[in-house]
Amino acid sequence: RPGDIYWDRAASVMKEAARYAQDHGVTLGIEAINRYETFLVNTTDQALALMERIDEPNVRVHLDAYHMNIEECDFYTPTKKAIPHLCHFHLSESHRGTPGTGVVDWDGIYKALGEANYQGIVGMESFESVSPAMAAATCMWRSLAESSDQLLRDGLAYLKSLEPKYYR
C-alpha cells in the first residue's frame, strides 16, 4: 500500500504539470490503471483522491473499463461517482477486444452515463493487428477479431446499440 510520500510526490508533480497545461488549454486526466501496471492509482476512488490532492481546475478523471474489470467491484458505482469529474472514458472490453464479447457490464456503465446525460469524450480502446512493440506493451499474444476493421465495426455497432436504452 503506497504511503503519503508517494501520493504527495505524485500530487506535487501533477500540480506543476497541470499549471503548465492550463496555460495551454490542456486538461489532464488521471487514469486508474490495474495493479499489474502501477501501484498508486488503481481505482476510481484513488483517482478522485489524487485529483483532490492536486486541486487544479484542469485535472479530471479518466476511466477505462478494461482496468475497472480488474480493480472495481462493479461498473455502475464508480462510473456514477466519477461523472462530475470525468474527462474521458476508454470503452474497453475485458480482454481488449470487441466490446460486447467479454464480461464488462456495459449496461452498468451506460446506465450511469445516461442517468447523468454524460456528453463528454469516450473512445473505444481495442487492439487488433498491432505492431510487435504494441503487442509486447499490451500483452496481446492472440488475435481477438478477424481484422481491425471488423473489430471497430462490430464494437461501435454494439456500443451505439446501448445508447437508445440509456440516453433518452
mmCIF file of C-alpha atoms in Angstrom:
data_model
loop_
_atom_site.group_PDB
_atom_site.id
_atom_site.type_symbol
_atom_site.label_atom_id
_atom_site.label_comp_id
_atom_site.label_asym_id
_atom_site.label_seq_id
_atom_site.Cartn_x
_atom_site.Cartn_y
_atom_site.Cartn_z
ATOM 1 C CA ARG A 1 0.000 0.000 0.000
ATOM 2 C CA PRO A 2 1.587 3.296 -1.057
ATOM 3 C CA GLY A 3 2.327 5.769 1.707
ATOM 4 C CA ASP A 4 1.771 9.502 1.788
ATOM 5 C CA ILE A 5 5.214 10.181 0.339
ATOM 6 C CA TYR A 6 4.079 8.641 -2.977
ATOM 7 C CA TRP A 7 0.746 10.476 -3.001
ATOM 8 C CA ASP A 8 2.406 13.777 -2.098
ATOM 9 C CA ARG A 9 5.092 13.371 -4.745
ATOM 10 C CA ALA A 10 2.555 12.452 -7.428
ATOM 11 C CA ALA A 11 0.302 15.367 -6.472
ATOM 12 C CA SER A 12 3.204 17.820 -6.433
ATOM 13 C CA VAL A 13 4.452 16.821 -9.876
ATOM 14 C CA MET A 14 0.950 16.682 -11.331
ATOM 15 C CA LYS A 15 0.109 20.093 -9.860
ATOM 16 C CA GLU A 16 3.118 21.578 -11.636
ATOM 17 C CA ALA A 17 2.173 19.825 -14.882
ATOM 18 C CA ALA A 18 -1.457 20.939 -14.532
ATOM 19 C CA ARG A 19 -0.476 24.576 -14.102
ATOM 20 C CA TYR A 20 1.713 24.409 -17.190
ATOM 21 C CA ALA A 21 -1.019 22.566 -19.129
ATOM 22 C CA GLN A 22 -3.661 25.074 -18.052
ATOM 23 C CA ASP A 23 -1.701 27.870 -19.717
ATOM 24 C CA HIS A 24 -2.089 25.897 -22.957
ATOM 25 C CA GLY A 25 -5.749 24.945 -22.549
ATOM 26 C CA VAL A 26 -4.972 21.292 -21.769
ATOM 27 C CA THR A 27 -6.890 19.063 -19.357
ATOM 28 C CA LEU A 28 -5.009 16.310 -17.535
ATOM 29 C CA GLY A 29 -6.905 13.077 -16.955
ATOM 30 C CA ILE A 30 -5.883 10.736 -14.150
ATOM 31 C CA GLU A 31 -6.485 7.205 -15.388
ATOM 32 C CA ALA A 32 -6.895 4.444 -12.835
ATOM 33 C CA ILE A 33 -4.729 1.593 -14.094
ATOM 34 C CA ASN A 34 -4.748 -2.002 -12.855
ATOM 35 C CA ARG A 35 -2.356 -3.267 -10.190
ATOM 36 C CA TYR A 36 -0.182 -5.074 -12.723
ATOM 37 C CA GLU A 37 0.772 -1.767 -14.326
ATOM 38 C CA THR A 38 1.044 0.625 -11.364
ATOM 39 C CA PHE A 39 0.830 0.620 -7.590
ATOM 40 C CA LEU A 40 -0.578 4.089 -6.991
ATOM 41 C CA VAL A 41 -3.878 4.738 -8.788
ATOM 42 C CA ASN A 42 -5.826 1.526 -9.385
ATOM 43 C CA THR A 43 -9.413 2.554 -8.604
ATOM 44 C CA THR A 44 -11.796 5.392 -9.299
ATOM 45 C CA ASP A 45 -11.675 6.368 -5.622
ATOM 46 C CA GLN A 46 -7.888 6.636 -5.791
ATOM 47 C CA ALA A 47 -8.057 8.720 -8.988
ATOM 48 C CA LEU A 48 -10.555 11.059 -7.329
ATOM 49 C CA ALA A 49 -8.364 11.303 -4.207
ATOM 50 C CA LEU A 50 -5.308 12.221 -6.269
ATOM 51 C CA MET A 51 -7.342 14.743 -8.240
ATOM 52 C CA GLU A 52 -8.404 16.370 -4.969
ATOM 53 C CA ARG A 53 -4.794 16.477 -3.725
ATOM 54 C CA ILE A 54 -3.694 18.168 -6.936
ATOM 55 C CA ASP A 55 -6.523 20.692 -6.612
ATOM 56 C CA GLU A 56 -6.253 22.280 -10.046
ATOM 57 C CA PRO A 57 -9.329 23.012 -12.198
ATOM 58 C CA ASN A 58 -7.955 21.292 -15.303
ATOM 59 C CA VAL A 59 -7.281 17.948 -13.611
ATOM 60 C CA ARG A 60 -10.014 15.383 -14.138
ATOM 61 C CA VAL A 61 -10.554 11.608 -14.047
ATOM 62 C CA HIS A 62 -10.218 9.193 -16.951
ATOM 63 C CA LEU A 63 -11.909 5.798 -16.618
ATOM 64 C CA ASP A 64 -11.092 2.630 -18.551
ATOM 65 C CA ALA A 65 -13.437 -0.372 -18.485
ATOM 66 C CA TYR A 66 -10.539 -2.790 -19.057
ATOM 67 C CA HIS A 67 -8.832 -1.691 -15.847
ATOM 68 C CA MET A 68 -12.133 -1.347 -13.980
ATOM 69 C CA ASN A 69 -12.842 -5.000 -14.776
ATOM 70 C CA ILE A 70 -9.764 -5.944 -12.757
ATOM 71 C CA GLU A 71 -9.948 -3.424 -9.912
ATOM 72 C CA GLU A 72 -13.548 -2.396 -9.266
ATOM 73 C CA CYS A 73 -16.351 -4.435 -7.658
ATOM 74 C CA ASP A 74 -18.861 -3.204 -10.224
ATOM 75 C CA PHE A 75 -19.018 -0.767 -13.123
ATOM 76 C CA TYR A 76 -22.058 1.356 -12.299
ATOM 77 C CA THR A 77 -20.988 2.745 -8.901
ATOM 78 C CA PRO A 78 -17.500 4.030 -9.809
ATOM 79 C CA THR A 79 -18.726 5.386 -13.139
ATOM 80 C CA LYS A 80 -21.529 7.285 -11.413
ATOM 81 C CA LYS A 81 -19.102 8.608 -8.787
ATOM 82 C CA ALA A 82 -16.594 9.808 -11.393
ATOM 83 C CA ILE A 83 -19.003 11.507 -13.794
ATOM 84 C CA PRO A 84 -18.845 15.005 -12.262
ATOM 85 C CA HIS A 85 -15.063 14.868 -12.741
ATOM 86 C CA LEU A 86 -14.850 12.704 -15.870
ATOM 87 C CA CYS A 87 -12.883 13.932 -18.869
ATOM 88 C CA HIS A 88 -12.600 10.695 -20.850
ATOM 89 C CA PHE A 89 -13.771 7.079 -20.796
ATOM 90 C CA HIS A 90 -11.995 4.212 -22.559
ATOM 91 C CA LEU A 91 -14.739 1.839 -23.644
ATOM 92 C CA SER A 92 -12.531 -1.250 -23.499
ATOM 93 C CA GLU A 93 -13.632 -4.856 -23.257
ATOM 94 C CA SER A 94 -12.322 -7.153 -20.513
ATOM 95 C CA HIS A 95 -9.864 -8.721 -22.983
ATOM 96 C CA ARG A 96 -9.334 -5.513 -25.000
ATOM 97 C CA GLY A 97 -11.122 -6.985 -27.984
ATOM 98 C CA THR A 98 -14.528 -6.165 -29.447
ATOM 99 C CA PRO A 99 -16.899 -4.541 -26.941
ATOM 100 C CA GLY A 100 -19.790 -6.851 -26.131
ATOM 101 C CA THR A 101 -17.760 -10.049 -26.465
ATOM 102 C CA GLY A 102 -16.298 -10.146 -22.954
ATOM 103 C CA VAL A 103 -17.518 -9.677 -19.409
ATOM 104 C CA VAL A 104 -17.637 -5.880 -18.995
ATOM 105 C CA ASP A 105 -21.002 -4.727 -17.599
ATOM 106 C CA TRP A 106 -21.835 -2.312 -20.390
ATOM 107 C CA ASP A 107 -25.341 -1.838 -19.040
ATOM 108 C CA GLY A 108 -23.901 -0.611 -15.724
ATOM 109 C CA ILE A 109 -21.583 1.836 -17.483
ATOM 110 C CA TYR A 110 -24.208 3.144 -19.884
ATOM 111 C CA LYS A 111 -26.826 3.372 -17.142
ATOM 112 C CA ALA A 112 -24.526 5.654 -15.109
ATOM 113 C CA LEU A 113 -23.541 7.722 -18.158
ATOM 114 C CA GLY A 114 -27.167 8.007 -19.307
ATOM 115 C CA GLU A 115 -28.514 8.986 -15.883
ATOM 116 C CA ALA A 116 -26.056 11.881 -15.834
ATOM 117 C CA ASN A 117 -26.578 12.617 -19.534
ATOM 118 C CA TYR A 118 -22.800 12.467 -19.921
ATOM 119 C CA GLN A 119 -21.842 14.240 -23.134
ATOM 120 C CA GLY A 120 -18.082 14.121 -22.712
ATOM 121 C CA ILE A 121 -15.400 12.247 -24.566
ATOM 122 C CA VAL A 122 -15.372 8.471 -24.893
ATOM 123 C CA GLY A 123 -13.132 6.297 -27.004
ATOM 124 C CA MET A 124 -13.216 2.652 -27.937
ATOM 125 C CA GLU A 125 -9.837 1.262 -26.930
ATOM 126 C CA SER A 126 -9.384 -2.145 -28.505
ATOM 127 C CA PHE A 127 -6.407 -3.832 -30.090
ATOM 128 C CA GLU A 128 -6.035 -5.948 -33.210
ATOM 129 C CA SER A 129 -3.251 -6.349 -35.770
ATOM 130 C CA VAL A 130 -0.900 -4.400 -33.587
ATOM 131 C CA SER A 131 2.807 -3.968 -34.132
ATOM 132 C CA PRO A 132 5.236 -6.232 -32.259
ATOM 133 C CA ALA A 133 6.091 -3.337 -29.909
ATOM 134 C CA MET A 134 2.421 -2.699 -29.102
ATOM 135 C CA ALA A 135 1.756 -6.427 -28.698
ATOM 136 C CA ALA A 136 4.541 -6.577 -26.115
ATOM 137 C CA ALA A 137 3.368 -3.433 -24.322
ATOM 138 C CA THR A 138 -0.249 -4.633 -24.103
ATOM 139 C CA CYS A 139 0.497 -8.364 -23.726
ATOM 140 C CA MET A 140 -1.697 -9.122 -26.731
ATOM 141 C CA TRP A 141 -0.476 -12.514 -27.916
ATOM 142 C CA ARG A 142 -3.560 -13.677 -29.824
ATOM 143 C CA SER A 143 -5.987 -12.273 -32.329
ATOM 144 C CA LEU A 144 -9.280 -11.041 -30.875
ATOM 145 C CA ALA A 145 -11.061 -10.295 -34.160
ATOM 146 C CA GLU A 146 -10.837 -11.091 -37.854
ATOM 147 C CA SER A 147 -9.399 -7.624 -38.529
ATOM 148 C CA SER A 148 -9.112 -4.145 -37.050
ATOM 149 C CA ASP A 149 -11.905 -3.007 -39.360
ATOM 150 C CA GLN A 150 -14.193 -5.815 -38.149
ATOM 151 C CA LEU A 151 -13.375 -5.079 -34.510
ATOM 152 C CA LEU A 152 -14.185 -1.396 -34.968
ATOM 153 C CA ARG A 153 -17.347 -2.039 -36.994
ATOM 154 C CA ASP A 154 -18.770 -4.617 -34.568
ATOM 155 C CA GLY A 155 -17.628 -2.820 -31.414
ATOM 156 C CA LEU A 156 -19.007 0.531 -32.476
ATOM 157 C CA ALA A 157 -22.316 -1.037 -33.555
ATOM 158 C CA TYR A 158 -22.629 -2.753 -30.170
ATOM 159 C CA LEU A 159 -21.826 0.387 -28.172
ATOM 160 C CA LYS A 160 -24.190 2.513 -30.261
ATOM 161 C CA SER A 161 -26.941 -0.072 -29.716
ATOM 162 C CA LEU A 162 -26.815 0.713 -25.982
ATOM 163 C CA GLU A 163 -27.391 4.454 -26.367
ATOM 164 C CA PRO A 164 -31.160 4.380 -27.036
ATOM 165 C CA LYS A 165 -31.715 2.278 -23.909
ATOM 166 C CA TYR A 166 -29.928 4.708 -21.584
ATOM 167 C CA TYR A 167 -29.968 8.112 -23.337
ATOM 168 C CA ARG A 168 -33.495 9.427 -23.700
#
